[in-house]
Amino acid sequence: MQTYDFIIVGAGSAGGALAHRLSENGKHSVLLLEAGRSSHLYSPVPVGFAKLIDNPAANWCYEAEPESAMADRALPVPRGKLLGGSSSINGLVFVRGQALDYDTWAQLGNRGWSYADVLPTFRRMEHYEQGGGADGLRGAGGPLRVREVPDQNPLYDALFSAGEQVGLPRNADYNGADQTGMCKTQTTISKGRRMSTAHCYLRPARRRTNLNIQSGALAERLIFEGKRCVGVRYRQGDAVNEARAHNEVVLCGGAVNSPQLLELSGIGRPDVLKAHGIEVLHALEGVGEGLRDHLSPRMGWTLQPKGASFNERARGLGLAREMLRYAVTGEGFLSLPSAPVLAFLKTREGLETPDVQVHFMPYTYNSKRKLHALPGMTVVLYQMRPESLGSIHIHSSNPQTPPSIRFNFLSNELDRRTTIDAIHWTRKIVNASAMDGLRGKEFKPGTDVTSDDEILDWVRRTAETAYHPVGTCKMGSDANSVVDERLRVHGLDGLRIADASIMPTLVSGNTNGACIMIGERCSDFILEGAAAA
Ligand SMILES: Cc1cc2nc3c(=O)[nH]c(=O)nc-3n(C[C@H](O)[C@H](O)[C@H](O)COP(=O)(O)OP(=O)(O)OC[C@H]3O[C@@H](n4cnc5c(N)ncnc54)[C@H](O)[C@@H]3O)c2cc1C
């Protein structure tokens, strides 16, 4: 059996950052197990996300259980399955969230997680190309390169003017002091290339002799001696191997897979484990509970044919031109994130901070994700801090069987109200006079869908998620929490979790940045502990 100081399961946003930091000082041996492949051809090219979102070569391609609240549809739950994890297939939008998010985590009893506590980590991890460092809020010199979208487009200018007209002024840095307003998106793209954790954290670390990265290695079960986790059993091809950890095992499998691996190992709700014939090693009620995600209606408008939409610019000969431009300059359609313009807004008087995020995409596409022939704009919006809670539990004791994902979306009145109001707000922006020369017809949901009931019905029939599941091994000290404030699993030794699953609440925005921050902070906790030992 191979022995390491640390074993990390999952090389995604958090796991990639953690592996880099734990192996950095050369004092510790680290094994990083990744179930997926080492890379995929489409991953480095930003627009490649459209080709990876349902591609089993680099994606777990999970589906949620059909629920009546979502018209019995099985919502897609894509998750990255390669080095870099979901950071290697995501939409490349970079949002930290609000200070309020992290202050809420601290208020819930998690010492060390207020915004003042996590800000140094957010700064350390990034290199903000628009000038990080000087303001005390943004970072310079960190591994993760972040930059504002350089693309220019009359549509973006019209949207910014429309925002002004409805009381949403342009915000130069929504990851700075205040999130509110209309913004050019900040992206994890540099020189036209995706900045995944595989690229930013693992590539510089891969030649370290103390870091062993194994791809195609599916962790099937944790190995325990009493209540101490001492290793991992994993499958690589036809071989089943075991690796031992002197110090600790850290789960970074993400919000779907980390609770699954705990349950497969006998840790979780006894009724769930017994139903699948798994012996209870350690009862922990919160495993798999507390699931939240951003439920995201996708609205659609046609646009006047003036070249503002990529439907015209990226088809036929236009696509060939865009490919050439990308090859020569690293710019153009192929180098864009999923949405180049964002809005953060408050749906109600009296809110201190925005409760809704809107993504403006200068293209429309069909159910096969092919661009429409006519010019158009897709607008994806969501309530940022939903209250509805779902769950993820194993379906079977077979590690290869996907777990059962139940979102329980729209089960909370605040979520229903905010989602409806977000749609009204989006219409207000797009219908402002500044958009008159560009706006065509609203075709999703369509101008005949107006009452709250009609809007909610459309949401139930069409909305998907924004692919931000969190909370299934939440951090805290109440009966439903799974890890403590230093990410140690309650009641066990030698086992931590660092990924989206530990978030006690959803952050106000896209989740990749927060996950990398969690991986970075976990490395601090572990290295501080190792230094003190
Ligand atoms: C299609 C899509 C678009 C998104 N768009 C954005 C966006 O634009 N901006 C943004 O900020 N966020 C976005 N997100 C969300 C964001 O990328 C994720 O929240 C974040 O990457 C999750 O990080 P993680 O570390 O929790 O898990 P992941 O990054 O998913 O990593 C988990 C890793 O563990 C591996 N693994 C799992 N189980 C095992 C096992 N048993 N053995 C070995 N390895 C295992 C997986 O293969 C994976 O590589 C998007 C996500 C998706 C899927």
Coordinates of C-alpha atoms and ligand atoms in Angstrom, one line a residue:
M1 CA 0.0 0.0 0.0
Q2 CA 1.3 3.5 -0.9
T3 CA 1.5 6.0 2.0
Y4 CA 1.3 9.8 1.9
D5 CA 1.0 12.5 4.4
F6 CA -2.2 13.7 2.8
I7 CA -4.7 12.3 0.3
I8 CA -7.0 14.6 -1.6
V9 CA -10.1 13.2 -3.3
G10 CA -11.1 15.4 -6.3
A11 CA -8.9 17.8 -8.3
G12 CA -11.5 20.5 -8.9
S13 CA -11.8 24.1 -7.9
A14 CA -11.1 23.5 -4.3
G15 CA -9.0 20.3 -4.6
G16 CA -6.7 21.8 -7.2
A17 CA -5.9 24.8 -5.1
L18 CA -5.5 22.7 -2.0
A19 CA -3.1 20.2 -3.7
H20 CA -0.9 23.1 -4.9
R21 CA -0.7 24.7 -1.5
L22 CA -0.1 21.5 0.5
S23 CA 2.7 20.5 -1.8
E24 CA 4.2 24.0 -2.1
N25 CA 6.8 23.9 0.8
G26 CA 8.0 20.4 -0.2
K27 CA 7.7 19.1 3.3
H28 CA 4.6 16.9 2.8
S29 CA 3.8 14.1 0.4
V30 CA 0.4 14.5 -1.3
L31 CA -1.7 12.1 -3.4
L32 CA -4.4 13.8 -5.5
L33 CA -7.0 11.4 -6.8
E34 CA -9.2 12.5 -9.8
A35 CA -11.9 10.3 -11.2
G36 CA -11.9 12.1 -14.6
R37 CA -9.3 12.4 -17.3
S38 CA -6.3 14.8 -17.2
S39 CA -7.6 17.2 -19.9
H40 CA -10.0 17.8 -22.7
L41 CA -9.4 19.5 -26.1
Y42 CA -12.3 21.9 -25.7
S43 CA -11.5 23.0 -22.1
P44 CA -8.8 25.6 -22.6
V45 CA -11.0 27.5 -25.2
P46 CA -13.6 29.6 -23.3
V47 CA -16.5 29.0 -25.7
G48 CA -15.7 25.2 -25.3
F49 CA -18.0 25.3 -22.3
A50 CA -20.9 24.9 -24.7
K51 CA -19.4 21.6 -26.0
L52 CA -18.6 20.3 -22.5
I53 CA -21.9 21.1 -20.7
D54 CA -23.4 17.7 -21.6
N55 CA -20.3 15.8 -22.7
P56 CA -19.6 12.6 -20.7
A57 CA -16.0 12.7 -21.7
A58 CA -15.4 15.5 -19.2
N59 CA -18.7 15.7 -17.2
W60 CA -20.5 13.5 -14.8
C61 CA -23.8 14.5 -16.6
Y62 CA -26.0 14.0 -13.5
E63 CA -29.8 14.5 -13.6
A64 CA -32.0 15.6 -10.8
E65 CA -35.0 13.5 -9.8
P66 CA -38.2 14.8 -11.6
E67 CA -40.2 16.9 -9.2
S68 CA -43.8 18.1 -9.6
A69 CA -42.8 21.7 -8.7
M70 CA -40.6 21.7 -11.9
A71 CA -43.2 20.1 -14.1
D72 CA -41.7 16.6 -13.6
R73 CA -38.6 17.4 -15.6
A74 CA -35.2 15.8 -14.8
L75 CA -33.1 18.9 -14.6
P76 CA -29.5 18.5 -15.9
V77 CA -26.8 18.7 -13.2
P78 CA -23.5 19.0 -15.1
R79 CA -20.2 18.6 -13.0
G80 CA -16.7 18.6 -14.3
K81 CA -15.0 15.3 -14.4
L82 CA -11.3 16.0 -15.3
L83 CA -8.4 17.8 -13.7
G84 CA -9.7 21.2 -12.6
G85 CA -13.2 19.7 -12.0
S86 CA -16.0 22.1 -12.8
S87 CA -13.5 25.0 -13.2
S88 CA -12.5 23.2 -16.4
I89 CA -16.0 23.2 -17.9
N90 CA -17.7 26.2 -16.3
G91 CA -19.0 29.5 -17.8
L92 CA -15.9 31.4 -16.6
V93 CA -17.8 34.2 -14.8
F94 CA -15.8 35.3 -11.7
V95 CA -17.8 36.6 -8.7
R96 CA -16.7 36.5 -5.1
G97 CA -20.1 37.1 -3.7
Q98 CA -21.0 39.7 -1.1
A99 CA -19.3 40.5 2.2
L100 CA -22.8 39.8 3.7
D101 CA -22.5 36.1 2.6
Y102 CA -19.4 35.4 4.6
D103 CA -20.5 37.6 7.5
T104 CA -23.6 35.4 7.6
W105 CA -21.4 32.2 7.8
A106 CA -19.6 33.8 10.7
Q107 CA -22.9 34.8 12.3
L108 CA -24.0 31.2 12.1
G109 CA -21.1 30.4 14.4
N110 CA -18.3 29.7 12.0
R111 CA -15.4 31.7 13.4
G112 CA -12.8 32.7 10.9
W113 CA -15.2 33.0 7.9
S114 CA -16.4 36.6 8.1
Y115 CA -15.6 38.7 5.0
A116 CA -12.7 40.4 6.9
D117 CA -11.4 36.9 7.5
V118 CA -11.6 35.5 4.0
L119 CA -10.7 38.7 2.1
P120 CA -6.9 38.1 2.5
T121 CA -7.5 34.6 0.9
F122 CA -9.5 36.1 -2.0
R123 CA -6.7 38.6 -2.6
R124 CA -3.9 36.0 -2.3
M125 CA -5.5 33.6 -4.8
E126 CA -6.0 36.1 -7.7
H127 CA -4.2 38.3 -10.1
Y128 CA -6.7 40.9 -11.2
E129 CA -5.5 42.2 -14.5
Q130 CA -7.4 45.5 -14.2
G131 CA -5.2 46.6 -11.3
G132 CA -5.2 44.5 -8.2
G133 CA -3.5 45.3 -5.0
A134 CA -3.6 49.0 -4.5
D135 CA -7.2 49.3 -3.2
G136 CA -6.8 46.7 -0.4
L137 CA -9.6 44.7 -1.9
R138 CA -8.3 43.0 -5.1
G139 CA -5.3 40.8 -5.5
A140 CA -2.1 40.9 -7.5
G141 CA 0.3 38.1 -8.2
G142 CA -1.9 35.2 -7.2
P143 CA -2.2 32.0 -9.4
L144 CA -5.8 32.7 -10.7
R145 CA -5.8 35.3 -13.4
V146 CA -9.0 37.4 -13.5
R147 CA -9.8 40.1 -16.1
E148 CA -12.7 42.2 -17.2
V149 CA -14.2 41.1 -20.6
P150 CA -12.3 43.2 -23.2
D151 CA -15.0 42.7 -25.9
Q152 CA -16.8 45.8 -27.2
N153 CA -20.3 45.6 -28.5
P154 CA -23.1 48.2 -29.1
L155 CA -25.4 45.8 -27.2
Y156 CA -23.3 46.1 -24.0
D157 CA -23.4 50.0 -24.3
A158 CA -27.1 49.9 -24.8
L159 CA -27.6 47.7 -21.7
F160 CA -25.4 49.9 -19.6
S161 CA -27.5 53.0 -20.7
A162 CA -30.7 51.0 -20.1
G163 CA -29.5 50.2 -16.6
E164 CA -28.9 53.9 -15.9
Q165 CA -32.4 54.6 -17.0
V166 CA -34.0 52.2 -14.5
G167 CA -31.7 53.2 -11.6
L168 CA -28.9 50.7 -12.0
P169 CA -25.7 52.6 -12.7
R170 CA -22.6 51.0 -14.1
N171 CA -20.3 49.5 -11.4
A172 CA -16.6 49.3 -12.3
D173 CA -15.8 46.5 -9.9
Y174 CA -18.6 44.3 -8.5
N175 CA -16.0 42.2 -6.7
G176 CA -14.8 45.4 -4.9
A177 CA -16.6 47.5 -2.3
D178 CA -20.2 47.2 -3.6
Q179 CA -21.8 44.6 -5.9
T180 CA -24.8 46.7 -7.0
G181 CA -25.3 47.8 -10.6
M182 CA -24.6 46.9 -14.2
C183 CA -21.2 45.5 -14.9
K184 CA -18.8 44.1 -17.6
T185 CA -18.2 40.5 -16.4
Q186 CA -14.9 39.6 -14.7
T187 CA -13.7 36.3 -16.1
T188 CA -11.3 33.5 -15.4
I189 CA -9.8 34.0 -18.8
S190 CA -6.4 35.3 -19.7
K191 CA -4.9 35.8 -23.2
G192 CA -8.0 34.0 -24.6
R193 CA -7.4 30.9 -22.4
R194 CA -9.5 29.3 -19.6
M195 CA -8.0 29.8 -16.2
S196 CA -9.0 26.6 -14.5
T197 CA -7.4 25.3 -11.4
A198 CA -5.8 22.6 -13.6
H199 CA -4.0 25.4 -15.4
C200 CA -3.4 27.9 -12.6
Y201 CA -2.7 25.6 -9.7
L202 CA -1.9 22.1 -10.9
R203 CA 0.2 22.8 -14.0
P204 CA 2.9 24.7 -12.0
A205 CA 2.9 22.0 -9.3
R206 CA 2.9 18.9 -11.5
R207 CA 6.7 18.4 -11.5
R208 CA 7.0 18.5 -7.7
T209 CA 8.3 15.1 -6.5
N210 CA 6.1 15.3 -3.4
L211 CA 2.8 15.6 -5.4
N212 CA 1.4 12.5 -7.1
I213 CA -1.6 13.3 -9.3
Q214 CA -3.6 10.3 -10.4
S215 CA -6.3 10.8 -13.0
G216 CA -8.9 8.1 -13.9
A217 CA -8.9 7.2 -10.2
L218 CA -12.4 6.9 -8.6
A219 CA -12.4 6.9 -4.8
E220 CA -14.9 4.2 -3.8
R221 CA -14.6 4.1 -0.1
L222 CA -12.7 5.7 2.8
I223 CA -10.7 3.4 5.0
F224 CA -11.1 3.7 8.8
E225 CA -9.4 2.4 11.9
G226 CA -12.0 3.0 14.6
K227 CA -13.1 6.6 14.1
R228 CA -9.9 7.7 12.3
C229 CA -9.8 7.9 8.6
V230 CA -6.5 6.3 7.5
G231 CA -6.8 6.0 3.8
V232 CA -8.8 5.6 0.6
R233 CA -9.8 2.7 -1.6
Y234 CA -9.9 3.7 -5.3
R235 CA -10.5 2.1 -8.7
Q236 CA -8.2 2.9 -11.6
G237 CA -9.1 1.0 -14.7
D238 CA -9.6 -2.6 -13.6
A239 CA -7.4 -2.3 -10.6
V240 CA -8.6 -1.5 -7.1
N241 CA -5.9 0.2 -5.0
E242 CA -5.5 1.4 -1.5
A243 CA -3.5 4.4 -0.4
R244 CA -2.8 5.4 3.2
A245 CA -2.6 8.8 4.8
H246 CA -0.3 9.4 7.7
N247 CA -2.0 12.7 8.5
E248 CA -5.3 13.4 6.8
V249 CA -7.7 12.6 4.0
V250 CA -9.5 15.6 2.4
L251 CA -12.7 15.2 0.3
C252 CA -12.9 17.7 -2.5
G253 CA -15.3 15.8 -4.7
G254 CA -17.9 18.6 -4.9
A255 CA -21.4 19.0 -3.6
V256 CA -22.7 15.9 -5.4
N257 CA -19.9 13.4 -4.8
S258 CA -18.5 14.3 -1.3
P259 CA -21.8 13.3 0.5
Q260 CA -22.0 10.2 -1.8
L261 CA -18.5 9.1 -0.8
L262 CA -19.3 9.7 2.9
E263 CA -22.4 7.6 2.6
L264 CA -20.6 4.8 0.7
S265 CA -18.2 4.7 3.6
G266 CA -20.9 4.4 6.3
I267 CA -21.1 8.0 7.4
G268 CA -24.4 9.8 7.3
R269 CA -28.1 9.3 8.1
P270 CA -28.6 5.8 9.5
D271 CA -31.9 5.3 7.6
V272 CA -30.3 6.1 4.3
L273 CA -27.3 3.9 4.9
K274 CA -29.4 0.9 6.2
A275 CA -31.8 1.2 3.2
H276 CA -28.8 0.4 1.0
G277 CA -27.3 -2.3 3.2
I278 CA -24.4 -0.1 4.4
E279 CA -23.1 -0.6 7.9
V280 CA -23.3 2.7 10.0
L281 CA -19.8 3.6 11.0
H282 CA -20.7 7.1 12.1
A283 CA -24.2 8.6 12.3
L284 CA -24.3 12.2 10.9
E285 CA -27.7 13.5 10.1
G286 CA -26.6 16.4 7.9
V287 CA -24.8 14.4 5.2
G288 CA -26.5 15.1 1.9
E289 CA -29.0 17.5 3.4
G290 CA -29.0 21.3 2.9
L291 CA -28.7 21.3 -0.9
R292 CA -29.2 24.7 -2.5
D293 CA -28.7 25.9 -6.1
H294 CA -29.6 28.9 -8.2
L295 CA -32.8 28.2 -10.1
S296 CA -32.4 30.1 -13.4
P297 CA -35.1 31.0 -15.8
R298 CA -33.7 31.8 -19.2
M299 CA -35.5 34.7 -21.0
G300 CA -35.0 35.4 -24.7
W301 CA -35.3 38.4 -27.1
T302 CA -34.7 38.7 -30.7
L303 CA -32.4 41.6 -31.6
Q304 CA -32.3 43.9 -34.6
P305 CA -29.8 42.7 -37.2
K306 CA -27.0 45.1 -36.6
G307 CA -24.2 42.7 -35.7
A308 CA -24.7 43.0 -31.9
S309 CA -25.6 39.3 -31.6
F310 CA -23.2 36.4 -32.1
N311 CA -25.9 34.5 -33.8
E312 CA -24.9 36.5 -36.9
R313 CA -21.2 36.8 -36.2
A314 CA -20.5 33.2 -35.3
R315 CA -22.2 31.2 -38.1
G316 CA -20.9 30.0 -41.4
L317 CA -18.2 32.3 -42.8
G318 CA -18.5 34.5 -39.6
L319 CA -17.5 31.5 -37.5
A320 CA -14.4 30.9 -39.7
R321 CA -13.5 34.6 -39.2
E322 CA -14.0 34.3 -35.4
M323 CA -11.8 31.2 -35.4
L324 CA -9.1 32.9 -37.3
R325 CA -9.3 36.0 -35.0
Y326 CA -9.1 33.8 -32.0
A327 CA -6.1 31.9 -33.3
V328 CA -4.2 35.1 -34.1
T329 CA -5.3 37.5 -31.3
G330 CA -6.9 35.2 -28.6
E331 CA -10.0 37.5 -28.8
G332 CA -13.5 37.5 -30.2
F333 CA -16.5 35.2 -29.7
L334 CA -14.4 32.1 -28.8
S335 CA -12.7 33.9 -26.0
L336 CA -15.8 35.1 -24.2
P337 CA -17.4 33.8 -20.9
S338 CA -21.0 32.6 -21.0
A339 CA -22.2 36.1 -20.3
P340 CA -20.2 39.3 -20.9
V341 CA -22.6 41.7 -19.0
L342 CA -24.1 41.2 -15.5
A343 CA -26.5 43.1 -13.4
F344 CA -26.8 42.9 -9.6
L345 CA -30.1 44.4 -8.3
K346 CA -32.5 44.7 -5.4
T347 CA -36.0 43.5 -6.1
R348 CA -37.4 45.2 -2.9
E349 CA -37.2 48.5 -1.1
G350 CA -35.2 48.2 2.1
L351 CA -32.8 45.4 1.0
E352 CA -29.2 46.3 2.0
T353 CA -27.6 44.4 -0.8
P354 CA -28.7 43.0 -4.2
D355 CA -30.8 39.8 -4.1
V356 CA -30.8 39.0 -7.8
Q357 CA -28.1 38.5 -10.5
V358 CA -28.8 38.8 -14.2
H359 CA -26.6 37.5 -17.0
F360 CA -26.9 39.0 -20.4
M361 CA -25.7 36.7 -23.2
P362 CA -25.4 38.2 -26.8
Y363 CA -26.7 35.0 -28.4
T364 CA -29.6 32.6 -28.4
Y365 CA -29.5 28.8 -28.9
N366 CA -31.8 25.8 -29.3
S367 CA -32.2 22.8 -27.0
K368 CA -29.2 21.2 -28.7
R369 CA -27.2 24.3 -27.8
K370 CA -26.8 25.3 -31.5
L371 CA -27.0 29.0 -32.2
H372 CA -30.3 30.2 -33.7
A373 CA -30.2 31.7 -37.2
L374 CA -31.9 35.0 -36.2
P375 CA -30.0 37.5 -33.9
G376 CA -31.0 37.3 -30.3
M377 CA -30.1 37.7 -26.7
T378 CA -30.5 35.2 -23.8
V379 CA -31.0 36.6 -20.3
V380 CA -30.3 34.2 -17.4
L381 CA -31.4 35.4 -14.0
Y382 CA -31.6 34.1 -10.4
Q383 CA -32.4 34.9 -6.9
M384 CA -28.9 34.8 -5.3
R385 CA -29.8 33.6 -1.7
P386 CA -32.5 31.0 -2.0
E387 CA -34.1 29.4 1.0
S388 CA -35.5 26.2 -0.5
L389 CA -33.5 23.2 0.7
G390 CA -33.0 19.9 -1.1
S391 CA -30.9 16.8 -0.7
I392 CA -28.4 14.4 -2.3
H393 CA -28.3 10.8 -1.2
I394 CA -27.0 7.5 -2.6
H395 CA -29.3 5.4 -4.8
S396 CA -27.2 2.3 -4.3
S397 CA -24.1 1.0 -2.5
N398 CA -22.4 0.8 -5.9
P399 CA -20.0 3.8 -6.2
Q400 CA -20.6 3.9 -10.0
T401 CA -24.4 4.6 -9.6
P402 CA -25.3 8.3 -9.6
P403 CA -26.8 9.6 -6.4
S404 CA -30.3 10.9 -6.2
I405 CA -30.5 14.7 -6.4
R406 CA -33.7 16.5 -5.2
F407 CA -33.7 20.2 -5.4
N408 CA -37.1 21.0 -3.9
F409 CA -37.0 24.3 -5.8
L410 CA -39.6 27.0 -5.2
S411 CA -40.8 25.4 -2.0
N412 CA -40.3 28.7 -0.2
E413 CA -42.5 31.7 -0.7
L414 CA -39.6 34.2 -0.7
D415 CA -38.0 32.2 -3.5
R416 CA -41.2 32.2 -5.6
R417 CA -41.7 36.0 -5.0
T418 CA -38.1 36.9 -5.8
T419 CA -37.9 34.8 -8.9
I420 CA -41.1 36.5 -10.3
D421 CA -39.8 40.0 -9.4
A422 CA -36.5 39.2 -11.0
I423 CA -38.3 38.6 -14.3
H424 CA -40.2 41.9 -14.0
W425 CA -36.9 43.6 -13.3
T426 CA -35.2 42.0 -16.3
R427 CA -38.1 43.2 -18.6
K428 CA -37.7 46.7 -17.2
I429 CA -34.0 46.8 -18.2
V430 CA -34.5 45.3 -21.6
N431 CA -37.6 47.5 -22.3
A432 CA -35.9 50.7 -21.4
S433 CA -35.7 53.2 -24.3
A434 CA -31.9 52.9 -24.5
M435 CA -32.5 49.4 -26.0
D436 CA -35.0 50.7 -28.6
G437 CA -32.7 50.5 -31.6
L438 CA -31.6 46.9 -30.7
R439 CA -34.4 45.2 -29.0
G440 CA -36.6 42.9 -31.1
K441 CA -39.4 40.7 -29.6
E442 CA -39.5 38.9 -26.3
F443 CA -40.0 35.3 -27.2
K444 CA -39.2 33.7 -23.8
P445 CA -41.5 33.7 -22.0
G446 CA -43.3 36.1 -24.4
T447 CA -45.2 39.2 -23.7
D448 CA -48.5 37.3 -23.2
V449 CA -47.0 35.8 -20.0
T450 CA -47.7 38.6 -17.4
S451 CA -49.4 37.6 -14.2
D452 CA -47.5 36.1 -11.3
D453 CA -49.2 32.7 -11.8
E454 CA -48.4 32.7 -15.5
I455 CA -44.8 33.6 -14.9
L456 CA -44.4 31.0 -12.1
D457 CA -45.9 28.4 -14.4
W458 CA -43.4 29.2 -17.1
V459 CA -40.5 29.0 -14.7
R460 CA -41.7 25.6 -13.5
R461 CA -41.9 24.4 -17.1
T462 CA -38.6 25.8 -18.4
A463 CA -36.1 26.9 -15.8
E464 CA -32.8 25.1 -15.3
T465 CA -30.2 25.6 -12.6
A466 CA -27.1 27.8 -12.8
Y467 CA -25.0 24.7 -11.9
H468 CA -24.1 26.0 -8.4
P469 CA -25.1 23.2 -6.0
V470 CA -23.7 23.7 -2.5
G471 CA -24.4 22.9 1.1
T472 CA -24.6 19.1 1.3
C473 CA -21.9 18.7 4.0
K474 CA -22.4 22.1 5.6
M475 CA -20.1 23.8 8.0
G476 CA -21.4 24.6 11.4
S477 CA -22.1 23.3 14.9
D478 CA -25.9 22.5 14.7
A479 CA -27.3 19.0 14.4
N480 CA -27.4 19.2 10.6
S481 CA -23.8 20.3 10.1
V482 CA -21.1 17.9 8.9
V483 CA -17.8 19.8 9.3
D484 CA -16.6 22.3 11.9
E485 CA -15.2 25.8 11.2
R486 CA -11.8 24.2 10.3
L487 CA -13.5 21.8 7.9
R488 CA -13.0 18.7 10.1
V489 CA -15.8 16.1 9.9
H490 CA -17.6 16.1 13.2
G491 CA -16.9 13.1 15.4
L492 CA -14.2 11.7 13.2
D493 CA -10.4 12.1 13.1
G494 CA -8.2 12.5 10.0
L495 CA -11.0 13.6 7.7
R496 CA -11.8 17.1 6.3
I497 CA -14.0 18.3 3.5
A498 CA -13.2 21.3 1.3
D499 CA -15.5 22.1 -1.6
A500 CA -18.9 23.6 -2.5
S501 CA -20.6 21.1 -0.1
I502 CA -19.4 22.9 3.0
M503 CA -21.1 26.2 2.3
P504 CA -23.7 26.9 5.0
T505 CA -25.6 29.2 2.6
L506 CA -25.3 30.0 -1.1
V507 CA -23.0 32.9 -1.9
S508 CA -24.5 35.8 -3.9
G509 CA -23.1 34.9 -7.3
N510 CA -21.4 32.2 -9.3
T511 CA -19.6 29.7 -7.0
N512 CA -16.2 28.9 -8.5
G513 CA -14.4 31.7 -6.7
A514 CA -15.8 30.8 -3.3
C515 CA -14.8 27.1 -3.9
I516 CA -11.2 28.0 -4.7
M517 CA -11.1 30.2 -1.6
I518 CA -12.4 27.3 0.5
G519 CA -9.5 25.1 -0.9
E520 CA -7.0 27.8 -0.1
R521 CA -8.3 28.2 3.4
C522 CA -8.3 24.5 4.0
S523 CA -4.6 24.5 3.2
D524 CA -4.0 27.1 5.8
F525 CA -5.9 25.1 8.5
I526 CA -3.9 22.0 7.6
L527 CA -0.5 23.6 7.4
E528 CA -1.0 25.6 10.6
G529 CA -1.9 22.3 12.3
A530 CA 1.1 20.5 10.8
A531 CA 3.5 23.3 11.9
A532 CA 2.1 23.2 15.5
A533 CA 2.4 19.4 15.8
Ligands
LIG1 C1 -21.6 23.9 -16.6 C2 -21.1 24.8 -15.4 C3 -21.1 26.1 -15.5 C4 -20.7 26.9 -14.4 N1 -20.4 28.2 -14.6 C5 -19.8 28.9 -13.6 C6 -19.3 30.2 -13.8 O1 -19.4 30.8 -14.9 N2 -18.7 30.9 -12.8 C7 -18.6 30.3 -11.5 O2 -18.0 31.0 -10.6 N3 -19.0 29.1 -11.3 C8 -19.6 28.3 -12.3 N4 -20.0 27.0 -12.1 C9 -19.9 26.5 -10.7 C10 -18.4 26.2 -10.3 O3 -17.6 25.9 -11.4 C11 -18.5 25.2 -9.2 O4 -19.3 25.6 -8.1 C12 -17.1 24.8 -8.7 O5 -16.2 24.5 -9.7 C13 -17.2 23.6 -7.7 O6 -16.0 23.4 -7.2 P1 -15.7 22.1 -6.2 O7 -14.3 22.1 -5.8 O8 -16.8 22.1 -5.2 O9 -16.0 20.8 -7.2 P2 -15.5 20.5 -8.6 O10 -14.8 21.6 -9.2 O11 -16.7 20.0 -9.4 O12 -14.5 19.3 -8.4 C14 -14.8 18.0 -7.9 C15 -13.8 17.1 -8.5 O13 -13.8 15.9 -7.8 C16 -13.7 14.8 -8.7 N5 -14.4 13.7 -8.0 C17 -15.6 13.6 -7.6 N6 -15.8 12.4 -7.0 C18 -14.7 11.7 -7.0 C19 -14.2 10.5 -6.5 N7 -15.1 9.6 -5.9 N8 -13.0 10.1 -6.8 C20 -12.1 10.9 -7.4 N9 -12.5 12.1 -7.9 C21 -13.7 12.5 -7.7 C22 -14.5 15.3 -9.9 O14 -14.3 14.6 -11.1 C23 -14.1 16.7 -10.0 O15 -12.9 16.9 -10.8 C24 -20.4 26.3 -13.2 C25 -20.5 24.9 -13.0 C26 -20.8 24.1 -14.2 C27 -20.9 22.6 -14.0

